[in-house]
Short mmCIF file of C-alpha atoms and ligand atoms in Angstrom, two decimals:
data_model
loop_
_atom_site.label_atom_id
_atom_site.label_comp_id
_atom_site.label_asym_id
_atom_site.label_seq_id
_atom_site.Cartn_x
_atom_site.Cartn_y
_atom_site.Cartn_z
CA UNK A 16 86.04 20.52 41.93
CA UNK A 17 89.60 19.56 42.76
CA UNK A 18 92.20 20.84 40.17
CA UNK A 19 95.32 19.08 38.80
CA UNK A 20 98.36 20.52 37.71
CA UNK A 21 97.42 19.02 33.84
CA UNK A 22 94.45 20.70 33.67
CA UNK A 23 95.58 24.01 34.49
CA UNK A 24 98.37 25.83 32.50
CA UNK A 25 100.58 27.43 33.79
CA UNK A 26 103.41 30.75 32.61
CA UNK A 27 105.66 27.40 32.03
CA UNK A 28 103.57 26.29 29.04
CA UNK A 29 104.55 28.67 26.69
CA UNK A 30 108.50 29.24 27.85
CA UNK A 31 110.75 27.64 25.68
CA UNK A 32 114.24 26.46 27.25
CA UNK A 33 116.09 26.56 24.08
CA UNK A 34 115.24 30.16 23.40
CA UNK A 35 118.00 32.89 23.44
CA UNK A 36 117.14 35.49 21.73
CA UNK A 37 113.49 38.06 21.96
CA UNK A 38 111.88 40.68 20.32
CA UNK A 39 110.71 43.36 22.92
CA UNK A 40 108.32 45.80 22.22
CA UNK A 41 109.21 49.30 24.02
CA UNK A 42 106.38 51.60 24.19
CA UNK A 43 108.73 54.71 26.15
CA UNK A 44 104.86 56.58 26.22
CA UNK A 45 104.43 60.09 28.02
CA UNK A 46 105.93 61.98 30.76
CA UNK A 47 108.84 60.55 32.56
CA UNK A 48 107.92 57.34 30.70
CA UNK A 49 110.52 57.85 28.64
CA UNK A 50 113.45 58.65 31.23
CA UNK A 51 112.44 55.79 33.70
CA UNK A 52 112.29 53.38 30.13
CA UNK A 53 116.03 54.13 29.84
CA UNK A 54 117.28 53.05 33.25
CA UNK A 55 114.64 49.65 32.48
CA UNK A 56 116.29 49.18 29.27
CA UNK A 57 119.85 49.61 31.03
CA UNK A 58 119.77 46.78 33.30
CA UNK A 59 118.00 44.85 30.70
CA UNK A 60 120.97 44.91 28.43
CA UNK A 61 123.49 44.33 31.58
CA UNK A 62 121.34 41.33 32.55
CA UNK A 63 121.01 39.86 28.78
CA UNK A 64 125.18 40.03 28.68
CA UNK A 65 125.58 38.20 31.79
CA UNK A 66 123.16 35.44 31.39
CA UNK A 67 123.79 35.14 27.68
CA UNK A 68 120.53 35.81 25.83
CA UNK A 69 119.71 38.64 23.64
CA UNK A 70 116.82 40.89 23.15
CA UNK A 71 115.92 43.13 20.58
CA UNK A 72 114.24 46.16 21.52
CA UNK A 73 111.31 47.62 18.92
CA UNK A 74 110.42 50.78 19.83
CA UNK A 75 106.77 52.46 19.41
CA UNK A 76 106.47 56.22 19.81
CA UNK A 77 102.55 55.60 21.12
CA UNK A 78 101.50 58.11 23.24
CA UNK A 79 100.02 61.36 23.66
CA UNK A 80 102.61 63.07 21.27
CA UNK A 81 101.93 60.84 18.26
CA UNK A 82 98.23 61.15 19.54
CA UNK A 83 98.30 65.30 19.63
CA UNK A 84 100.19 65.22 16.18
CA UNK A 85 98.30 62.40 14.25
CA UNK A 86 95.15 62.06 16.05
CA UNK A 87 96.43 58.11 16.30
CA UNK A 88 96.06 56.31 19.76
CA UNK A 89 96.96 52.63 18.88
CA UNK A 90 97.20 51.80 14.69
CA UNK A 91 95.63 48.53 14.05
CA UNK A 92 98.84 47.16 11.96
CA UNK A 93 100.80 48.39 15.54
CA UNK A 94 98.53 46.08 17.40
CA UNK A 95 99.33 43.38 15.09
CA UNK A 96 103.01 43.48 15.34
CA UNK A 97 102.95 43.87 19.14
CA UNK A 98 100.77 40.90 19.17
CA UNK A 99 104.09 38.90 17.89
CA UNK A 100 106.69 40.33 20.42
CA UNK A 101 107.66 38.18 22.88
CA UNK A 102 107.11 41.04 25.42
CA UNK A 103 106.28 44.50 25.83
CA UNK A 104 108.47 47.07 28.12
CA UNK A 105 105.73 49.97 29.09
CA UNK A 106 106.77 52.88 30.57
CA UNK A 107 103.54 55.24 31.04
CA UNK A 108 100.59 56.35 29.85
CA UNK A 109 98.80 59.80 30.67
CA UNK A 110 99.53 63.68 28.62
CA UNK A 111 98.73 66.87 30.56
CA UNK A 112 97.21 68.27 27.02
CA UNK A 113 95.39 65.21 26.38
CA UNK A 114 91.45 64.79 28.30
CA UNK A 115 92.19 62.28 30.93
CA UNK A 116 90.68 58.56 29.75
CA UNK A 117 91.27 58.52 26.12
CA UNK A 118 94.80 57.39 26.20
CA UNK A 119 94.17 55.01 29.61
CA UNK A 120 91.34 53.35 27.42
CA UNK A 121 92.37 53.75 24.30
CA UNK A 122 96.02 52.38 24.76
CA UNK A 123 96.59 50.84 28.02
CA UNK A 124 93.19 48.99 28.58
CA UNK A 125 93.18 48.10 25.06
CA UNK A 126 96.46 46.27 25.16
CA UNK A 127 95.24 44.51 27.90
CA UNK A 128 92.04 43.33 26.50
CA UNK A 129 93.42 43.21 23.30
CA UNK A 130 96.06 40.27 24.38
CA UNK A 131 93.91 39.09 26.82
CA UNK A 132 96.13 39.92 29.79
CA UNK A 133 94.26 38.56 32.11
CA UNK A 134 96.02 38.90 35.11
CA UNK A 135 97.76 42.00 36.49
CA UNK A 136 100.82 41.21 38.88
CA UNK A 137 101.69 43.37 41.45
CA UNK A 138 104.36 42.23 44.09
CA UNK A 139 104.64 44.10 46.82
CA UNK A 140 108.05 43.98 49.04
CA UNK A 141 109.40 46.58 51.25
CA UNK A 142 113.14 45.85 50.48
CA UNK A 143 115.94 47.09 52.91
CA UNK A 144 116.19 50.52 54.03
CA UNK A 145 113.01 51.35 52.13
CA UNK A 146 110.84 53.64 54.24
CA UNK A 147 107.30 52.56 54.97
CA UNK A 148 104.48 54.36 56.50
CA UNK A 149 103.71 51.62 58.64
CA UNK A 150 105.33 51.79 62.30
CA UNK A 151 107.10 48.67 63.37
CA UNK A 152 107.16 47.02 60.14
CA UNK A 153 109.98 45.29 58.46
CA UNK A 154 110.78 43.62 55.00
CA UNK A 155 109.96 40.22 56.74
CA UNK A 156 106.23 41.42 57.13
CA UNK A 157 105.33 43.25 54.19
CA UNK A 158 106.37 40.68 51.27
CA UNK A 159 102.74 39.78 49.48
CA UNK A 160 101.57 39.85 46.15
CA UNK A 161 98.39 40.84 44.19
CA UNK A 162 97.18 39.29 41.80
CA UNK A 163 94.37 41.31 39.90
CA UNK A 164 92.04 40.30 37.42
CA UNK A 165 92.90 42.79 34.39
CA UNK A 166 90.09 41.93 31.54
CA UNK A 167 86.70 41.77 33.51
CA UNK A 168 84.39 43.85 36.08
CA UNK A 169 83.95 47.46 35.30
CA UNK A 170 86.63 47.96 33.24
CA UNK A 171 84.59 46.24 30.36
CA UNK A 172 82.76 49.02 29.86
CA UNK A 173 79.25 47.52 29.60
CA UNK A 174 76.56 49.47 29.98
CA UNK A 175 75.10 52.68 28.35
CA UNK A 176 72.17 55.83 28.64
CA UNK A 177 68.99 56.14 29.09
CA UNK A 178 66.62 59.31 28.45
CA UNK A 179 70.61 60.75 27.60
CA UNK A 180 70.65 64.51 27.71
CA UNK A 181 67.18 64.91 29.58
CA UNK A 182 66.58 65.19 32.80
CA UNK A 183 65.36 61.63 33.30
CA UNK A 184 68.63 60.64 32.35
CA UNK A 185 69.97 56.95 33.69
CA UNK A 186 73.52 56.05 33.39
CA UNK A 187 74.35 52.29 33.83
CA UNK A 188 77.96 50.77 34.11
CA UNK A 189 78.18 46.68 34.71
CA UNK A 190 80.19 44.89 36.49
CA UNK A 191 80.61 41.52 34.53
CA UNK A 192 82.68 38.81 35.87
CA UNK A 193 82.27 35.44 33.81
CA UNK A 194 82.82 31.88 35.12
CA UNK A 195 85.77 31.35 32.71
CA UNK A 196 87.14 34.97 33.65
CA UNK A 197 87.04 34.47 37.31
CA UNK A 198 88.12 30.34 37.02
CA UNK A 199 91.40 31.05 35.08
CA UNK A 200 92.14 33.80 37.63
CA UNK A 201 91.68 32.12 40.92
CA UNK A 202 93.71 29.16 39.10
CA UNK A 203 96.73 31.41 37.80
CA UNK A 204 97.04 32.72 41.85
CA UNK A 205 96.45 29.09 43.17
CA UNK A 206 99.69 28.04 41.56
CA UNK A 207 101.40 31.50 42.30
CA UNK A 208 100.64 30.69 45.58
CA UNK A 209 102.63 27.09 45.29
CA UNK A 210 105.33 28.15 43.21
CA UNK A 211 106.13 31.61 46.24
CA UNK A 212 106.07 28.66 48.38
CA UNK A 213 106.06 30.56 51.39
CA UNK A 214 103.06 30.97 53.94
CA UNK A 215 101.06 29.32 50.63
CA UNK A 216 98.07 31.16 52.18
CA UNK A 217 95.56 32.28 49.41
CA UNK A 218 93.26 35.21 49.91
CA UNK A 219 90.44 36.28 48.09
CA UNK A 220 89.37 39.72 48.64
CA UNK A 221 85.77 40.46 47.90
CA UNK A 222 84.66 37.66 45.69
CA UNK A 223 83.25 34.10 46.63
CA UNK A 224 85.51 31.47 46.93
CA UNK A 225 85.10 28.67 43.88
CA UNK A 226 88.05 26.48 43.74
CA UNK A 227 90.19 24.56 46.32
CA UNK A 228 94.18 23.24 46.17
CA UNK A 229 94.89 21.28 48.76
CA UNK A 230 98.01 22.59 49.77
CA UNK A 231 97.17 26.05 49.35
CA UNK A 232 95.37 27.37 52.58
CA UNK A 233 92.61 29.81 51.84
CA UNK A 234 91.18 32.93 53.15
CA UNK A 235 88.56 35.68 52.59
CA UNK A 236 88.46 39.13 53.47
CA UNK A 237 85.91 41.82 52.25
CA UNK A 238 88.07 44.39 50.02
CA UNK A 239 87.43 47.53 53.00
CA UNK A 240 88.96 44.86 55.54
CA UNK A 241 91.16 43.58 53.45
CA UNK A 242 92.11 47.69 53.38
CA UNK A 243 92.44 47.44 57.17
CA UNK A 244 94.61 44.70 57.77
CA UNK A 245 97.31 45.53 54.75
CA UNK A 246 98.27 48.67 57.27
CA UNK A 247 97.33 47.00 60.51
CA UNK A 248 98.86 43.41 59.86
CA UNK A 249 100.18 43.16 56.34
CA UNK A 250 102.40 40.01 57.70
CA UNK A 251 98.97 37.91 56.94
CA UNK A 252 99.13 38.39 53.32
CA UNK A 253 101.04 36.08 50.81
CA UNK A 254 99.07 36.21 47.62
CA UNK A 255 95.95 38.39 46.69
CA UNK A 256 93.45 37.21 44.56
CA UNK A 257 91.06 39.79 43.88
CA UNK A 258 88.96 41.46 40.61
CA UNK A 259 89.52 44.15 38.83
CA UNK A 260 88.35 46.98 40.07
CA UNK A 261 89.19 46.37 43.73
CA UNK A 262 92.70 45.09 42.32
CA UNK A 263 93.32 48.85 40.94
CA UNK A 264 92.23 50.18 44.64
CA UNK A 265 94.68 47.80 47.28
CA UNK A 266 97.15 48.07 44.77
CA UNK A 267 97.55 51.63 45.32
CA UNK A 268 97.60 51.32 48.92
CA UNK A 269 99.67 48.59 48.68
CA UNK A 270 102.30 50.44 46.87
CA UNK A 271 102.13 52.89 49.08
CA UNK A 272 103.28 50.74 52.23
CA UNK A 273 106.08 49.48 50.07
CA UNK A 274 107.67 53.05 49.84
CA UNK A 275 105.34 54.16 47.01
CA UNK A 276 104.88 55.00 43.63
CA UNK A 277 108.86 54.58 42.78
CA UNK A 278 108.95 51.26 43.78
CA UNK A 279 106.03 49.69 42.62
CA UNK A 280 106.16 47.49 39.48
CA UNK A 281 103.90 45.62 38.06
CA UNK A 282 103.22 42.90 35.00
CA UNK A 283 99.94 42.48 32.84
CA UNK A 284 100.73 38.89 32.10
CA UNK A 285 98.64 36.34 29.41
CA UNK A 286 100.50 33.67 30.39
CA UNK A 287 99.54 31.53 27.14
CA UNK A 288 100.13 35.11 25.26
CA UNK A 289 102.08 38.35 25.08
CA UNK A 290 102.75 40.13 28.50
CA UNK A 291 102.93 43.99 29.22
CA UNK A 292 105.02 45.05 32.24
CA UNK A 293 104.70 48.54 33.42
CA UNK A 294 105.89 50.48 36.50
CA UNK A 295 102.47 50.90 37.89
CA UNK A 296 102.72 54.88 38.74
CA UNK A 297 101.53 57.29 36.46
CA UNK A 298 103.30 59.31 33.52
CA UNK A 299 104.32 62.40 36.42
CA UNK A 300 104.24 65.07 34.00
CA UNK A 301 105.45 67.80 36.49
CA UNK A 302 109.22 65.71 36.62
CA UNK A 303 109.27 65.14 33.05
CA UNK A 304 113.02 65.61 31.44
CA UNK A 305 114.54 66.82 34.64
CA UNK A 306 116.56 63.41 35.49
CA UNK A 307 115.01 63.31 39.23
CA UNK A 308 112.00 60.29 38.54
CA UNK A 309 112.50 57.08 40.18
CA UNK A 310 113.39 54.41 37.82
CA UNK A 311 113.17 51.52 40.22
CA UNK A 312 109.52 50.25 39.55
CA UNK A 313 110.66 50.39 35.65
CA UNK A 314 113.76 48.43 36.57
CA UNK A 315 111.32 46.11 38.70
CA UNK A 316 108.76 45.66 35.94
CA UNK A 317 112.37 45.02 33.50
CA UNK A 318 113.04 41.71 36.02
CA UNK A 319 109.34 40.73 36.32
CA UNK A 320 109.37 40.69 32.20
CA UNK A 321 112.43 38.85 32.70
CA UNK A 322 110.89 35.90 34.96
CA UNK A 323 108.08 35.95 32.46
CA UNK A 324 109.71 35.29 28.94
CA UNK A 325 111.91 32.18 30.99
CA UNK A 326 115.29 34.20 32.09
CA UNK A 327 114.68 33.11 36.03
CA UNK A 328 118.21 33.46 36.75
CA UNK A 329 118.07 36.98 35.26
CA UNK A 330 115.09 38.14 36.79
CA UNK A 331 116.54 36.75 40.58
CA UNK A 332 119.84 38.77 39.62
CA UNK A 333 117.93 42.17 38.70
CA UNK A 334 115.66 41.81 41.41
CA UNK A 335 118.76 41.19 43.74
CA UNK A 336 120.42 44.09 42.81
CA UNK A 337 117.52 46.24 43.23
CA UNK A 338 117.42 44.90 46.94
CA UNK A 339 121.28 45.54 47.36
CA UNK A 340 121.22 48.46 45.43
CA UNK A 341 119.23 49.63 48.24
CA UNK A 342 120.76 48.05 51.28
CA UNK A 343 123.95 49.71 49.98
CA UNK A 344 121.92 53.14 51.69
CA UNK A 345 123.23 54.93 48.54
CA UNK A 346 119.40 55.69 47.50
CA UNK A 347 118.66 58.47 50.41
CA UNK A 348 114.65 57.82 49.65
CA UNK A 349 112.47 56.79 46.84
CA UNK A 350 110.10 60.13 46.46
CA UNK A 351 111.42 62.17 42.64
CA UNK A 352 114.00 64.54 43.64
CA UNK A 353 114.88 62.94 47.15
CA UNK A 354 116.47 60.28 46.11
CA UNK A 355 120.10 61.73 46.58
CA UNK A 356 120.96 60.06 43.16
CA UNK A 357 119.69 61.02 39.87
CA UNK A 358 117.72 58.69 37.66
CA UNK A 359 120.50 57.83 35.48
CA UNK A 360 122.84 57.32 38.78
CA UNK A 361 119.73 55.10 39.86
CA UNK A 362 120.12 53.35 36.88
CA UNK A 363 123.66 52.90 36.59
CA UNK A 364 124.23 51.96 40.21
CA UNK A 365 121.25 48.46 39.43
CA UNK A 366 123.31 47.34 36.55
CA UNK A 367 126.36 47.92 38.23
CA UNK A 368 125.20 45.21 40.78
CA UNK A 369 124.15 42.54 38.14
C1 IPM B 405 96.51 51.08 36.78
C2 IPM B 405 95.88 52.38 36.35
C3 IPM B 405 94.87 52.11 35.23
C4 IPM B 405 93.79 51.19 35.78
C5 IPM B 405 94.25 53.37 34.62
C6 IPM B 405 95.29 54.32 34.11
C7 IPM B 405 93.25 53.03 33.54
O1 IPM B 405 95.29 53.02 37.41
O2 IPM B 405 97.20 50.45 35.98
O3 IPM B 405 96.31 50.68 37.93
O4 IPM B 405 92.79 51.65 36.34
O5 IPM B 405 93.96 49.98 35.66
MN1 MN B 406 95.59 52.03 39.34
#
């Protein structure tokens, strides 16, 4: 099968030049959602000023508070008006009093089915004066991206009991990847891959390959070597294309070797639909209200969102400043509580640079 640009659609398809103005959904969520939210919603509004658009913000309180109180995870007439927002700003998911897996599946996988998110974005970029884990390794080699599939594999919860409650019980959990799933997935990275422009080398990590470009180069690598080389030789990597559960694994190492958690943004993208972009840590209840989270991979996810919904020359700015916001060596690390500035002083010193 050989692939034209017609036949595949791309994030372009549904951005309208003309528009100015966009209704954001803000889901704040648990934790140090919330405080790392703010800082997002900070260089949002700086960015919107300077490049002359507006957004509205629409807040949701969903969450584990309005869960604990109400007993309500995601209101079907909440669905339905998030399913008209241009966007959605999330900041995170997960309540110490709450059993682990009822929020993660009832609100964030849900959104992501729900809109049919299919693809989960995850850049990864060690910017300047970022400390990595790996010796010897500069921003020039670790600058790759992952692109996840984010509505298939395990995490569509096929599967069920047998004999439940005996002895003889059988537990069965499917991994189903469809044709169309996989097809649309491999496609969105293919043109990723062209549009980065850069080593436009293609890897697939643990699947087999089904479609070709042309100009794209491709590559396989099993997911445990594709583990291997991210510390050993991360330079080889340019784009990611990978499923969904293995996605979720080398995206947490990945962050990792770009300075961690802090850092590490991340979009949930239907490109013919509504988008979700999310810092991809967790909710960090143990640094919640004490001003001493990281609000970079927020303020990341804020510039993805921005690239996303057509404000390119937005996004490049926020994700410029972030870089010399950095460089500037004002940031001391990116760990909560290390980072020599407070969240807010994070926050303040990104918009300052737009
Ligand atoms: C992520 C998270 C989620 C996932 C959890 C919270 C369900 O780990 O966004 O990577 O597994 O996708
Ligand atoms: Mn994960």
């Amino acid at each position: 099968m050989t692939p034209t640009s017609t036949t595949a659609k791309t994030s372009q398809s549904k951005q309208n030049p003309k528009k100015t103005s966009y209704k954001i959904a803000v889901i704040a969520g648990d934790g140090t959602g919330p405080e790392v939210v703010k800082e997002g919603l900070k260089v949002l509004n700086q960015a919107s000023k300077k490049h002359n658009f507006k957004l509205d913000f629409v807040y949701y309180d969903l969450g584990g508070e309005r869960f604990k109180k109400t007993g309500e995870i995601l209101p079907e007439s909440v669905l339905a008006e998030l399913k008209e927002a241009d966007s959605i700003f999330l900041g995170a998911i997960g309540h110490p009093d709450v059993k682990p897996g009822i929020l993660e599946k009832g609100l964030l996988l849900k959104l992501r089915f729900e809109l049919d998110q299919y693809i989960n974005l995850r850049p990864v970029k060690l910017y300047p004066n970022v400390e990595t884990p790996l010796a010897n390794k500069t921003p020039e080699d670790i600058d790759f991206i992952v692109v996840r599939e984010n509505t298939e594999g395990l995490y569509a919860g096929a599967g069920g009991f047998l004999r439940r409650g005996t002895q003889h019980e059988v537990a069965i959990q499917e991994s189903i990847n469809t044709r169309m799933g996989v097809e649309r997935c491999i496609r969105y990275a293919f043109e990723l891959t062209r549009r980065r422009n850069r080593k436009k080398t293609l890897t697939l990590c643990g699947k087999t390959n089904v479609l070709i470009y042309a100009d794209v180069k491709t590559d396989y690598a099993h997911v445990d070597a594709t583990c291997m080389w991210m510390v050993k030789n991360p330079e080889w990597f340019d784009v990611i294309v990978t499923d969904n559960m293995f996605g979720d694994i080398i995206t947490d190492l990945a962050a990792m070797i770009q300075g961690g958690m802090g850092i590490a943004a991340g979009g949930n993208l239907n490109p013919q639909g509504v988008s979700m972009f999310e810092p991809i840590g967790g909710s960090a209840p143990k640094y919640t209200g004490k001003n001493i989270i990281n609000p970079l991979a927020a303020i990341g996810a804020a510039g993805m969102m921005l690239e996303e919904i057509g404000q390119r020359e937005a996004a490049e700015a926020v994700e410029h400043a972030i870089s010399q916001a950095l460089a500037s060596g004002k940031i001391k690390s990116l760990a909560a509580g290390k980072m020599g500035l407070s969240t807010t002083e994070v926050g303040d010193l990104v918009a300052s640079l737009i």
